[in-house]
Coordinates of C-alpha atoms in Angstrom, one line a residue:
Chain A
M611 CA 14.4 -5.4 -26.6
A612 CA 14.0 -2.8 -23.9
K613 CA 17.3 -2.1 -22.2
S614 CA 18.1 -2.4 -18.5
A615 CA 19.5 0.1 -16.0
I616 CA 22.4 0.0 -13.6
G617 CA 21.6 1.2 -10.0
I618 CA 24.3 2.2 -7.6
D619 CA 23.5 2.8 -3.9
L620 CA 26.2 4.9 -2.2
G621 CA 26.4 3.9 1.5
G622 CA 28.9 5.1 4.1
T623 CA 30.5 1.6 4.2
N624 CA 29.6 -0.2 0.9
L625 CA 28.6 0.7 -2.6
K626 CA 25.9 -1.6 -3.9
G627 CA 25.1 -2.2 -7.5
V628 CA 22.5 -4.0 -9.5
I629 CA 21.2 -4.3 -13.0
L630 CA 17.4 -3.8 -13.2
N631 CA 15.0 -4.8 -16.1
P632 CA 12.1 -2.5 -17.0
D633 CA 9.8 -5.3 -15.6
G634 CA 11.3 -4.9 -12.1
S635 CA 13.4 -8.1 -12.1
S636 CA 17.1 -7.6 -11.3
R637 CA 20.5 -9.4 -11.6
H638 CA 24.2 -9.3 -10.6
L639 CA 23.8 -7.6 -7.1
T640 CA 27.4 -6.6 -6.3
R641 CA 29.2 -4.8 -3.5
V642 CA 32.5 -3.0 -3.2
P643 CA 33.8 -1.0 -0.2
T644 CA 33.1 2.8 -0.4
E645 CA 36.4 3.7 1.3
A646 CA 34.7 7.0 2.3
E647 CA 37.6 7.9 4.6
K648 CA 40.0 8.0 1.6
G649 CA 38.1 11.0 0.1
G650 CA 35.8 11.9 -2.8
Q651 CA 38.2 10.9 -5.6
K652 CA 38.5 7.4 -4.2
V653 CA 34.7 7.1 -3.8
L654 CA 34.3 8.0 -7.4
E655 CA 36.9 5.4 -8.5
N656 CA 35.1 2.8 -6.5
I657 CA 31.8 3.7 -8.2
L658 CA 33.6 3.3 -11.6
L659 CA 35.0 0.0 -10.4
L660 CA 31.5 -1.2 -9.4
I661 CA 30.1 -0.3 -12.8
R662 CA 32.9 -2.1 -14.5
K663 CA 32.2 -5.2 -12.4
L664 CA 28.5 -5.1 -13.3
L665 CA 29.3 -4.7 -17.0
E666 CA 31.8 -7.6 -16.8
K667 CA 29.1 -9.8 -15.3
E668 CA 26.6 -8.6 -18.0
G669 CA 29.2 -9.3 -20.7
T670 CA 28.3 -6.1 -22.6
S671 CA 27.1 -2.5 -22.1
D672 CA 24.8 -2.7 -25.2
T673 CA 22.0 -3.9 -23.0
I674 CA 22.3 -1.0 -20.6
N675 CA 20.4 2.3 -20.8
G676 CA 22.1 4.3 -18.2
V677 CA 23.3 4.5 -14.6
G678 CA 21.3 5.8 -11.6
I679 CA 23.0 6.8 -8.4
G680 CA 21.3 7.0 -5.0
S681 CA 23.4 9.1 -2.6
P682 CA 23.1 10.9 0.7
G683 CA 22.6 14.7 0.2
F684 CA 22.2 16.1 -3.3
I685 CA 23.8 15.6 -6.7
G686 CA 22.8 18.3 -9.2
S687 CA 21.4 17.5 -12.7
D688 CA 24.8 18.5 -14.1
G689 CA 26.4 15.7 -12.0
V690 CA 28.2 17.8 -9.4
V691 CA 27.7 16.9 -5.8
I692 CA 26.0 19.9 -4.1
G693 CA 26.3 18.8 -0.5
G694 CA 24.4 17.4 2.4
A695 CA 26.6 14.3 2.7
E696 CA 28.5 14.8 5.9
N697 CA 29.7 11.2 6.2
L698 CA 31.6 11.5 2.8
P699 CA 34.5 13.9 3.3
G700 CA 35.7 15.5 0.0
W701 CA 32.6 14.2 -1.9
K702 CA 31.0 17.7 -2.2
G703 CA 32.0 19.4 -5.5
M704 CA 32.9 16.1 -7.3
Q705 CA 31.7 15.7 -10.9
V706 CA 30.1 12.2 -11.0
F707 CA 28.4 11.9 -14.3
A708 CA 31.2 12.9 -16.7
P709 CA 33.6 10.1 -15.9
I710 CA 30.8 7.5 -16.2
K711 CA 30.0 8.9 -19.7
E712 CA 33.7 9.0 -20.6
R713 CA 34.6 5.6 -19.3
F714 CA 31.5 3.6 -20.3
G715 CA 29.5 5.7 -22.7
L716 CA 26.6 5.7 -20.3
N717 CA 24.4 8.6 -19.2
A718 CA 23.9 9.0 -15.5
T719 CA 21.2 10.4 -13.2
A720 CA 21.1 10.7 -9.4
G721 CA 18.7 11.1 -6.5
N722 CA 18.8 11.4 -2.8
D723 CA 19.1 8.0 -1.1
V724 CA 15.8 8.3 0.7
T725 CA 14.0 9.6 -2.3
V726 CA 15.1 6.7 -4.6
A727 CA 14.1 4.2 -1.8
A728 CA 10.7 5.8 -1.8
L729 CA 10.5 5.3 -5.6
A730 CA 11.4 1.6 -5.3
E731 CA 8.8 1.0 -2.5
S732 CA 6.2 2.8 -4.7
R733 CA 7.0 0.7 -7.7
F734 CA 8.0 -2.7 -6.3
G735 CA 7.3 -2.6 -2.5
A736 CA 4.8 -1.4 0.1
G737 CA 3.5 1.4 -2.1
R738 CA 2.4 -0.7 -5.0
G739 CA -1.1 0.0 -6.4
V740 CA -1.7 3.4 -4.9
D741 CA -0.9 6.9 -6.2
N742 CA 0.1 8.9 -3.1
V743 CA 2.7 7.7 -0.7
V744 CA 5.0 9.3 2.0
C745 CA 8.0 7.2 3.0
L746 CA 9.9 7.8 6.2
A747 CA 13.4 6.3 6.7
L748 CA 14.1 6.1 10.4
G749 CA 17.9 5.8 10.7
T750 CA 20.5 8.2 12.2
G751 CA 18.0 10.9 11.3
I752 CA 14.6 10.8 9.7
G753 CA 14.5 11.2 5.9
G754 CA 11.4 11.5 3.8
G755 CA 10.5 10.5 0.2
I756 CA 7.3 11.6 -1.4
V757 CA 5.4 10.0 -4.3
I758 CA 2.5 12.1 -5.6
N759 CA 0.1 11.2 -8.4
G760 CA 2.4 8.2 -9.0
N761 CA 5.5 10.3 -9.5
L762 CA 8.4 11.2 -7.2
Y763 CA 8.0 14.7 -5.8
T764 CA 11.2 16.5 -4.7
G765 CA 10.2 20.1 -5.1
S766 CA 11.9 22.6 -7.4
Y767 CA 15.3 22.2 -5.8
G768 CA 15.2 18.5 -4.7
M769 CA 14.6 19.5 -1.1
A770 CA 11.0 18.4 -0.4
G771 CA 10.4 15.9 2.4
E772 CA 12.7 17.3 5.1
V773 CA 10.3 15.7 7.5
G774 CA 12.8 14.9 10.2
H775 CA 12.9 18.6 10.9
I776 CA 9.2 19.1 11.3
V777 CA 8.6 20.2 14.9
V778 CA 6.4 17.8 16.9
Q779 CA 7.1 19.2 20.4
T780 CA 7.0 22.9 21.0
D781 CA 10.2 24.1 22.8
G782 CA 11.3 20.4 22.8
I783 CA 14.8 18.9 22.5
P784 CA 17.2 21.2 20.7
C785 CA 18.2 20.0 17.2
K786 CA 21.4 20.8 15.2
C787 CA 19.2 22.5 12.6
G788 CA 18.5 25.3 15.1
Q789 CA 14.9 24.4 15.9
K790 CA 13.6 22.7 19.0
G791 CA 11.5 19.6 19.1
C792 CA 12.2 18.2 15.6
A793 CA 10.7 14.7 15.0
E794 CA 14.1 13.2 14.5
Q795 CA 15.2 14.1 18.1
Y796 CA 12.6 11.6 19.3
A797 CA 12.0 8.9 16.7
S798 CA 15.2 8.4 14.7
A799 CA 17.6 5.7 15.9
T800 CA 19.7 8.4 17.6
G801 CA 16.6 10.0 19.1
I802 CA 15.3 6.8 20.5
A803 CA 18.7 6.0 22.1
N804 CA 18.8 9.5 23.6
M805 CA 15.3 9.2 25.0
A806 CA 16.4 5.8 26.6
R807 CA 19.4 7.4 28.2
N808 CA 17.4 10.3 29.6
L809 CA 14.5 8.1 30.9
C810 CA 16.9 5.7 32.6
K811 CA 18.6 8.7 34.4
Q812 CA 15.2 9.9 35.7
T813 CA 13.4 6.7 36.5
D814 CA 13.1 5.1 40.0
Q815 CA 12.6 1.7 38.4
D816 CA 15.4 -0.8 38.4
T817 CA 14.7 -3.1 35.4
P818 CA 17.2 -5.1 33.3
F819 CA 17.0 -2.4 30.7
V820 CA 17.9 0.3 33.1
Q821 CA 20.9 -1.7 34.3
F822 CA 21.9 -2.4 30.7
I823 CA 21.8 1.3 29.9
R824 CA 23.7 2.3 33.0
N825 CA 26.4 -0.2 32.0
N826 CA 26.5 1.0 28.4
P827 CA 25.5 4.7 28.4
E828 CA 27.4 5.6 25.3
M829 CA 26.8 2.4 23.3
V830 CA 23.0 2.1 23.6
S831 CA 21.1 1.8 20.3
S832 CA 17.5 1.7 19.2
K833 CA 18.0 -2.0 18.7
D834 CA 18.8 -2.4 22.4
V835 CA 15.6 -0.6 23.2
Y836 CA 13.5 -2.9 21.0
D837 CA 15.4 -6.1 22.2
H838 CA 14.2 -5.1 25.7
V839 CA 10.7 -4.2 24.5
E840 CA 10.5 -7.8 23.2
L841 CA 11.4 -9.1 26.6
G842 CA 8.6 -6.9 28.2
D843 CA 10.8 -4.5 30.1
P844 CA 8.5 -1.7 31.3
V845 CA 11.1 1.1 31.0
A846 CA 12.0 0.0 27.4
I847 CA 8.3 -0.1 26.6
E848 CA 7.9 3.4 27.9
V849 CA 10.7 4.7 25.7
H850 CA 9.1 3.0 22.7
Q851 CA 5.7 4.5 23.5
Q852 CA 7.1 8.0 24.0
S853 CA 9.1 7.8 20.8
M854 CA 6.2 6.5 18.8
A855 CA 3.8 9.1 20.2
M856 CA 6.1 11.7 18.6
L857 CA 6.3 9.6 15.3
A858 CA 2.4 9.5 15.3
R859 CA 2.4 13.3 15.6
L860 CA 4.7 13.6 12.6
C861 CA 2.6 11.1 10.6
G862 CA -0.5 13.1 11.6
I863 CA 1.0 16.3 10.2
L864 CA 1.9 14.5 7.0
C865 CA -1.6 13.2 6.7
N866 CA -3.1 16.7 7.1
A867 CA -0.6 18.0 4.5
F868 CA -0.6 15.2 1.9
A869 CA -3.6 13.0 2.6
P870 CA -1.5 10.0 1.4
D871 CA -2.9 6.6 0.7
R872 CA 0.0 5.1 2.7
I873 CA 2.8 6.1 5.0
I874 CA 5.6 3.7 4.6
L875 CA 8.0 3.3 7.6
G876 CA 11.5 1.9 6.9
G877 CA 15.1 2.3 8.0
G878 CA 17.1 0.6 10.7
V879 CA 14.7 1.4 13.5
L880 CA 11.9 -0.6 11.8
E881 CA 13.8 -3.9 12.3
A882 CA 11.8 -4.1 15.5
G883 CA 9.0 -4.6 13.0
H884 CA 5.3 -4.8 13.6
I885 CA 5.2 -3.3 17.1
I886 CA 6.1 0.2 15.7
I887 CA 3.5 -0.1 12.9
E888 CA 0.8 -1.2 15.3
E889 CA 1.5 1.6 17.8
V890 CA 1.5 4.4 15.2
N891 CA -1.7 3.0 13.5
K892 CA -3.4 3.0 16.9
T893 CA -2.8 6.6 17.7
I894 CA -2.5 8.5 14.4
G895 CA -6.2 9.4 14.4
E896 CA -5.6 11.7 17.4
H897 CA -3.1 13.7 15.4
C898 CA -4.9 14.7 12.2
W899 CA -8.3 15.1 10.5
E900 CA -9.8 11.7 11.1
A901 CA -11.4 11.3 7.7
I902 CA -7.8 11.4 6.4
S903 CA -6.3 8.9 8.8
E904 CA -9.2 6.5 8.2
R905 CA -8.1 6.5 4.5
C906 CA -4.4 6.2 5.1
T907 CA -2.6 3.0 6.2
I908 CA 0.7 3.0 8.0
V909 CA 2.8 0.1 6.6
R910 CA 6.3 -1.3 6.9
A911 CA 8.7 -0.9 4.0
E912 CA 9.1 -4.2 2.1
L913 CA 12.4 -3.9 0.2
G914 CA 14.7 -3.5 3.2
E915 CA 18.3 -2.7 2.3
H916 CA 17.6 -3.3 -1.5
A917 CA 15.2 -0.3 -1.8
G918 CA 18.1 2.1 -2.5
V919 CA 19.8 0.2 -5.3
L920 CA 16.5 -0.7 -7.0
G921 CA 15.2 2.8 -6.8
S922 CA 18.5 4.2 -8.2
A923 CA 18.2 2.0 -11.2
Q924 CA 14.5 2.8 -11.6
L925 CA 15.4 6.5 -11.8
V926 CA 17.1 5.8 -15.1
F927 CA 13.8 4.6 -16.6
E928 CA 11.7 7.4 -15.1
D929 CA 14.1 10.2 -15.9
K930 CA 14.0 8.9 -19.4
I931 CA 17.7 9.0 -19.8
T932 CA 18.8 7.5 -23.1
Q933 CA 22.1 7.0 -24.6
E934 CA 22.9 9.4 -27.5
Chain B
M205 CA -12.4 28.4 -31.9
A206 CA -11.5 27.1 -28.5
K207 CA -14.6 27.1 -26.2
S208 CA -15.0 29.0 -22.9
A209 CA -15.9 27.7 -19.4
I210 CA -18.5 28.8 -16.9
G211 CA -17.2 29.2 -13.3
I212 CA -19.5 29.3 -10.3
D213 CA -18.3 30.3 -6.8
L214 CA -20.6 29.0 -4.1
G215 CA -20.4 31.4 -1.1
G216 CA -22.6 31.5 2.0
T217 CA -24.2 34.8 0.9
N218 CA -23.8 35.1 -2.8
L219 CA -23.3 32.9 -5.8
K220 CA -20.8 34.4 -8.2
G221 CA -20.5 33.3 -11.9
V222 CA -18.2 34.2 -14.8
I223 CA -17.3 33.0 -18.3
L224 CA -13.6 32.3 -18.7
N225 CA -11.7 32.0 -22.0
P226 CA -8.8 29.6 -22.3
D227 CA -6.4 32.6 -22.4
G228 CA -7.5 33.7 -18.9
S229 CA -9.7 36.7 -19.9
S230 CA -13.2 36.6 -18.6
R231 CA -16.6 38.3 -19.1
H232 CA -20.1 38.6 -17.7
L233 CA -19.3 38.5 -13.9
T234 CA -22.7 38.0 -12.3
R235 CA -24.0 37.5 -8.8
V236 CA -27.3 36.0 -7.4
P237 CA -28.1 35.4 -3.7
T238 CA -27.3 31.9 -2.4
E239 CA -30.3 31.8 -0.1
A240 CA -28.5 29.1 1.9
E241 CA -31.0 29.3 4.7
K242 CA -33.8 28.0 2.4
G243 CA -32.0 24.7 2.0
G244 CA -30.1 22.6 -0.6
Q245 CA -32.8 22.5 -3.3
K246 CA -33.0 26.3 -3.3
V247 CA -29.2 26.7 -3.5
L248 CA -29.3 24.3 -6.5
E249 CA -32.1 26.3 -8.2
N250 CA -30.1 29.5 -7.7
I251 CA -27.0 27.8 -9.3
L252 CA -29.2 26.9 -12.3
L253 CA -30.6 30.5 -12.4
L254 CA -27.0 31.9 -12.4
I255 CA -26.0 29.6 -15.3
R256 CA -29.1 30.7 -17.2
K257 CA -28.3 34.4 -16.6
L258 CA -24.7 33.8 -17.8
L259 CA -25.9 32.0 -21.0
E260 CA -28.4 34.8 -21.7
K261 CA -25.6 37.3 -21.5
E262 CA -23.5 35.1 -23.7
G263 CA -26.5 34.6 -26.1
T264 CA -25.7 30.9 -26.8
S265 CA -24.4 27.8 -25.0
D266 CA -22.4 26.7 -28.1
T267 CA -19.4 28.7 -27.0
I268 CA -19.3 26.9 -23.6
N269 CA -17.3 23.8 -22.7
G270 CA -18.7 23.0 -19.3
V271 CA -19.4 24.3 -15.8
G272 CA -17.0 24.3 -12.9
I273 CA -18.2 24.8 -9.3
G274 CA -16.1 25.9 -6.4
S275 CA -17.8 24.9 -3.1
P276 CA -17.1 24.6 0.6
G277 CA -16.5 21.0 1.5
F278 CA -16.5 18.3 -1.1
I279 CA -18.6 17.4 -4.2
G280 CA -17.8 13.8 -5.5
S281 CA -16.9 13.2 -9.1
D282 CA -20.4 11.8 -9.5
G283 CA -21.8 15.2 -8.6
V284 CA -23.2 14.4 -5.2
V285 CA -22.3 16.7 -2.3
I286 CA -20.3 14.6 0.2
G287 CA -20.1 17.1 3.1
G288 CA -17.9 19.4 4.9
A289 CA -20.1 22.5 4.2
E290 CA -21.6 23.3 7.6
N291 CA -22.9 26.7 6.5
L292 CA -25.1 25.2 3.8
P293 CA -28.0 23.3 5.6
G294 CA -29.5 20.5 3.4
W295 CA -26.7 20.8 0.8
K296 CA -25.1 17.5 1.7
G297 CA -26.4 14.7 -0.5
M298 CA -27.6 16.9 -3.3
Q299 CA -26.9 15.8 -6.9
V300 CA -25.5 18.9 -8.6
F301 CA -24.2 17.8 -12.0
A302 CA -27.2 16.0 -13.4
P303 CA -29.6 19.0 -13.4
I304 CA -26.9 21.1 -15.1
K305 CA -26.5 18.5 -17.8
E306 CA -30.3 18.1 -18.1
R307 CA -31.2 21.7 -18.3
F308 CA -28.3 23.1 -20.3
G309 CA -26.6 20.1 -21.9
L310 CA -23.3 21.0 -20.2
N311 CA -21.0 18.8 -18.3
A312 CA -19.9 19.9 -14.8
T313 CA -17.0 19.5 -12.5
A314 CA -16.3 20.7 -8.9
G315 CA -13.6 21.5 -6.5
N316 CA -13.2 22.7 -2.9
D317 CA -13.4 26.5 -2.8
V318 CA -9.9 26.9 -1.4
T319 CA -8.5 24.4 -3.9
V320 CA -9.9 26.2 -6.9
A321 CA -8.7 29.5 -5.6
A322 CA -5.2 28.0 -5.4
L323 CA -5.5 26.9 -9.0
A324 CA -6.5 30.4 -10.1
E325 CA -3.6 32.0 -8.2
S326 CA -1.3 29.5 -9.7
R327 CA -2.5 30.2 -13.3
F328 CA -3.4 33.9 -13.2
G329 CA -2.2 35.3 -9.8
A330 CA 0.6 35.2 -7.3
G331 CA 1.7 31.7 -8.3
R332 CA 2.4 32.4 -12.0
G333 CA 5.6 31.1 -13.4
V334 CA 6.5 28.6 -10.7
D335 CA 5.7 24.9 -10.4
N336 CA 5.2 24.3 -6.7
V337 CA 2.9 26.4 -4.6
V338 CA 1.0 26.2 -1.3
C339 CA -1.9 28.6 -0.8
L340 CA -3.4 29.4 2.6
A341 CA -6.8 31.0 2.9
L342 CA -7.0 32.7 6.3
G343 CA -10.7 33.2 6.9
T344 CA -13.1 31.7 9.5
G345 CA -10.7 28.7 9.5
I346 CA -7.5 28.1 7.5
G347 CA -7.8 26.2 4.3
G348 CA -5.0 25.0 2.1
G349 CA -4.7 24.5 -1.7
I350 CA -1.6 22.8 -3.2
V351 CA -0.2 23.0 -6.6
I352 CA 2.6 20.5 -7.4
N353 CA 4.6 20.1 -10.6
G354 CA 2.1 22.7 -12.0
N355 CA -1.0 20.6 -11.2
L356 CA -3.5 20.8 -8.4
Y357 CA -2.8 18.1 -5.8
T358 CA -5.8 17.0 -3.7
G359 CA -4.8 13.5 -2.7
S360 CA -6.7 10.4 -3.6
Y361 CA -9.9 11.5 -1.8
G362 CA -9.7 15.3 -2.3
M363 CA -8.6 15.8 1.3
A364 CA -5.0 17.0 1.0
G365 CA -4.2 20.4 2.4
E366 CA -6.0 20.3 5.8
V367 CA -3.3 22.7 6.9
G368 CA -5.5 24.6 9.4
H369 CA -5.4 21.5 11.6
I370 CA -1.7 21.1 11.7
V371 CA -0.6 21.5 15.3
V372 CA 1.8 24.4 15.9
Q373 CA 1.6 24.5 19.7
T374 CA 1.9 21.3 21.7
D375 CA -1.0 21.1 24.2
G376 CA -2.3 24.5 22.9
I377 CA -5.8 25.8 22.5
P378 CA -8.4 23.0 22.0
C379 CA -9.9 22.8 18.5
K380 CA -13.2 21.4 17.4
C381 CA -11.4 18.7 15.5
G382 CA -10.3 17.1 18.8
Q383 CA -6.6 18.2 18.7
K384 CA -5.0 21.0 20.7
G385 CA -2.9 23.8 19.2
C386 CA -4.2 23.7 15.6
A387 CA -2.8 26.5 13.5
E388 CA -6.3 27.9 12.8
Q389 CA -6.8 28.5 16.6
Y390 CA -4.2 31.2 16.3
A391 CA -4.0 32.6 12.8
S392 CA -7.5 32.4 11.3
A393 CA -9.8 35.4 11.6
T394 CA -11.6 33.6 14.4
G395 CA -8.3 32.7 16.0
I396 CA -6.9 36.2 15.9
A397 CA -10.1 37.6 17.4
N398 CA -9.9 35.0 20.2
M399 CA -6.3 35.8 20.9
A400 CA -7.2 39.5 21.1
R401 CA -9.9 38.9 23.6
N402 CA -7.6 36.7 25.8
L403 CA -4.7 39.1 25.7
C404 CA -6.9 42.0 26.6
K405 CA -8.2 40.1 29.6
Q406 CA -4.7 39.4 30.8
T407 CA -2.9 42.6 30.1
D408 CA -2.2 45.4 32.6
Q409 CA -1.9 47.9 29.7
D410 CA -4.8 50.3 29.0
T411 CA -4.6 51.2 25.4
P412 CA -7.4 52.3 23.0
F413 CA -7.4 48.7 21.6
V414 CA -7.9 47.2 25.1
Q415 CA -10.8 49.6 25.7
F416 CA -12.3 48.8 22.3
I417 CA -12.2 45.1 23.0
R418 CA -13.7 45.6 26.5
N419 CA -16.6 47.5 25.0
N420 CA -17.1 45.0 22.1
P421 CA -16.0 41.6 23.5
E422 CA -18.3 39.5 21.3
M423 CA -18.0 41.7 18.1
V424 CA -14.2 41.9 17.7
S425 CA -12.8 40.8 14.4
S426 CA -9.3 40.3 12.9
K427 CA -10.0 43.6 11.0
D428 CA -10.4 45.4 14.3
V429 CA -7.0 44.0 15.4
Y430 CA -5.3 45.2 12.2
D431 CA -7.0 48.6 12.3
H432 CA -5.4 49.2 15.7
V433 CA -2.1 47.7 14.5
E434 CA -2.1 50.4 11.8
L435 CA -2.6 53.0 14.6
G436 CA 0.4 51.6 16.4
D437 CA -1.5 50.2 19.4
P438 CA 1.1 48.1 21.3
V439 CA -1.5 45.5 22.5
A440 CA -2.9 45.0 19.0
I441 CA 0.7 44.7 17.7
E442 CA 1.3 42.0 20.3
V443 CA -1.7 40.0 19.1
H444 CA -0.5 40.3 15.6
Q445 CA 3.0 39.2 16.5
Q446 CA 1.7 36.2 18.5
S447 CA -0.6 35.1 15.7
M448 CA 2.0 35.5 13.0
A449 CA 4.6 33.6 15.0
M450 CA 2.1 30.7 14.9
L451 CA 1.5 31.2 11.2
A452 CA 5.3 31.2 10.6
R453 CA 5.5 27.8 12.4
L454 CA 2.8 26.5 10.0
C455 CA 4.6 27.9 7.0
G456 CA 7.8 26.3 8.2
I457 CA 6.2 22.9 8.5
L458 CA 4.8 23.3 5.0
C459 CA 8.3 24.3 3.7
N460 CA 9.9 21.2 5.2
A461 CA 7.1 19.0 3.7
F462 CA 6.7 20.6 0.3
A463 CA 9.7 22.8 -0.3
P464 CA 7.4 25.1 -2.4
D465 CA 8.6 27.9 -4.5
R466 CA 6.0 30.2 -3.0
I467 CA 3.5 30.2 -0.1
I468 CA 0.6 32.4 -1.0
L469 CA -1.4 33.9 1.8
G470 CA -5.0 35.0 1.1
G471 CA -8.4 35.3 2.7
G472 CA -10.1 38.0 4.7
V473 CA -7.3 38.3 7.3
L474 CA -4.9 39.3 4.5
E475 CA -6.8 42.6 4.0
A476 CA -4.3 44.0 6.5
G477 CA -1.9 43.4 3.7
H478 CA 1.9 43.8 3.6
I479 CA 2.4 43.7 7.4
I480 CA 1.5 40.0 7.6
I481 CA 3.6 39.1 4.7
E482 CA 6.6 41.0 6.1
E483 CA 6.2 39.4 9.5
V484 CA 6.1 35.8 8.3
N485 CA 8.9 36.3 5.8
K486 CA 11.0 37.7 8.6
T487 CA 10.7 34.7 10.9
I488 CA 10.0 31.6 8.7
G489 CA 13.7 30.8 8.5
E490 CA 13.6 29.9 12.2
H491 CA 10.9 27.3 11.6
C492 CA 12.3 25.1 8.9
W493 CA 15.4 23.9 7.1
E494 CA 17.0 27.2 6.1
A495 CA 18.1 26.1 2.6
I496 CA 14.3 25.6 1.9
S497 CA 13.0 28.9 3.3
E498 CA 15.8 30.7 1.4
R499 CA 14.3 29.4 -1.8
C500 CA 10.6 30.0 -0.9
T501 CA 8.9 33.4 -0.9
I502 CA 5.8 34.2 1.1
V503 CA 3.6 36.4 -1.0
R504 CA 0.1 37.8 -0.9
A505 CA -2.7 36.4 -3.0
E506 CA -3.4 38.7 -6.0
L507 CA -6.9 37.7 -7.2
G508 CA -8.8 38.6 -4.0
E509 CA -12.5 37.6 -4.1
H510 CA -12.3 36.6 -7.8
A511 CA -9.9 33.7 -7.2
G512 CA -12.7 31.3 -6.5
V513 CA -14.8 32.0 -9.6
L514 CA -11.8 32.0 -12.0
G515 CA -10.4 28.8 -10.5
S516 CA -13.8 27.1 -10.8
A517 CA -14.0 27.9 -14.5
Q518 CA -10.3 26.9 -15.0
L519 CA -11.1 23.5 -13.5
V520 CA -13.2 22.9 -16.6
F521 CA -10.2 23.2 -18.9
E522 CA -7.9 21.2 -16.6
D523 CA -10.3 18.4 -15.9
K524 CA -10.6 18.2 -19.7
I525 CA -14.4 18.0 -19.5
T526 CA -15.9 18.1 -23.0
Q527 CA -19.4 18.0 -24.2
E528 CA -20.4 14.7 -25.7

């Protein structure tokens, strides 16, 4: 019988684990706290704890092919954390694969969290049935995952898809990366909240949303914006439209570069749902070669918070990791 | 013995043909006039004439595996010209593959001219030895060819790599595509000549280049600009720097999207040579995630005008066309 794979999704608050069958069905979804604040060694111990819990539920490790880990930043093919995970102090430099092999006799592989989510959407979610897909995760920043000719594309060093740092406004808002006008300054959760604060400072209108922001200037989130969009607040709608115009520019650039069959939008910001998808679909034709946008659909991610853990497990099958 | 392939490069003035061996060596380079102004049927007859000449030089068609055609615009997999070749009146709608099969018993395949040039550079030129390459052809416009994981990537409809229409200047120079600020408005041969005309209108300086432009406002070319750059003319140098700043923005966007190992610059504009490569390499780090640009080299195309005909022939091997 074909073996299954363990997937681990390394989040800032929780570690999520699951066992995935080759046919896409899964079992034993399990969570343990990440305890990121206690340092890299503790995070690794919690990963090992989660694997042990999954194997206990499974009753054996004989049915398991390997372990896939989806993580912020990059883990090298040798199992050492290379970096790019600012929310996990002491995580950089950790050797992740060796202790999994030693403790459980299982080989491990790893991918960036957005990349593995793109793999899951391509196989089991909004990218099913097409070959070329770009996934955007609109969260604190904007991450990108790319599937080309049916396979994950990460570039020679795992760095392809830095789409949040594509410039969409010349001489726009300064970004921590050193450029100005990066897409994530406008259309990430953080970017939308900042746009809301700025617009409320400038506007003469006195709507419920403007009052809300003035009372909660530091606490405002993209969810607050979309809650007020739902209520028809004109200033919130203007923030939404300005942000989505920038997202449409980014999607247009990605169309001209990749000519994908679908662009899949996911991440926390998309909890506002269909309104974002509609807005971007409406305007993307203005931002790229129209013959391309006519053949590309903007769709919402389907797997929600499970994309990461399913994609991490799927990585085991696609990297063709096998136990020695 | 492994068979060879015929490559045909369909240019506006000449058709070029060659016979390519699987090991990359070639023979019998031959040219015939395209006679584009006489319409699509005449162009097709000239393609058939060129194939006949090549087979006469070869002495047999038994050594030939198939015919690959590199053409502006798109030819569908059924052999019908889909469009996008404005310089070839009456070419759209022509059936190209069937007459080649009928006359010579050879199967045919086709690719966009910039795409097949990228394939050639990847196999025999400036992209040898790496997996991920973006090629830019700086001519009348800017075309893009993409090699990913060692294979040509053209998207599901052959449209990937419309990089000339990626916006690099918000609300910039209007483009015929309907957008404003497309890269090809600044860094194509046409774009550079336009920038030169505009700058010479505005400048207070009275350099030899300014006088040259004033005397030849309609005739100026990117070559004129680079001839005066060579002579140290400060206004010509300013045009060069402004254009290359825009090209660096485009290359930065492509780095963030693809994280390629190399970006290969070719086309007529590059006849000015190393100065363009140097300028873009110097500034690209400002226009993308620096960890990516540090791992990506900007290089000059190596195959010059032969890239198209070699890539067209190579397409025969890689599309695995075989005679029935």
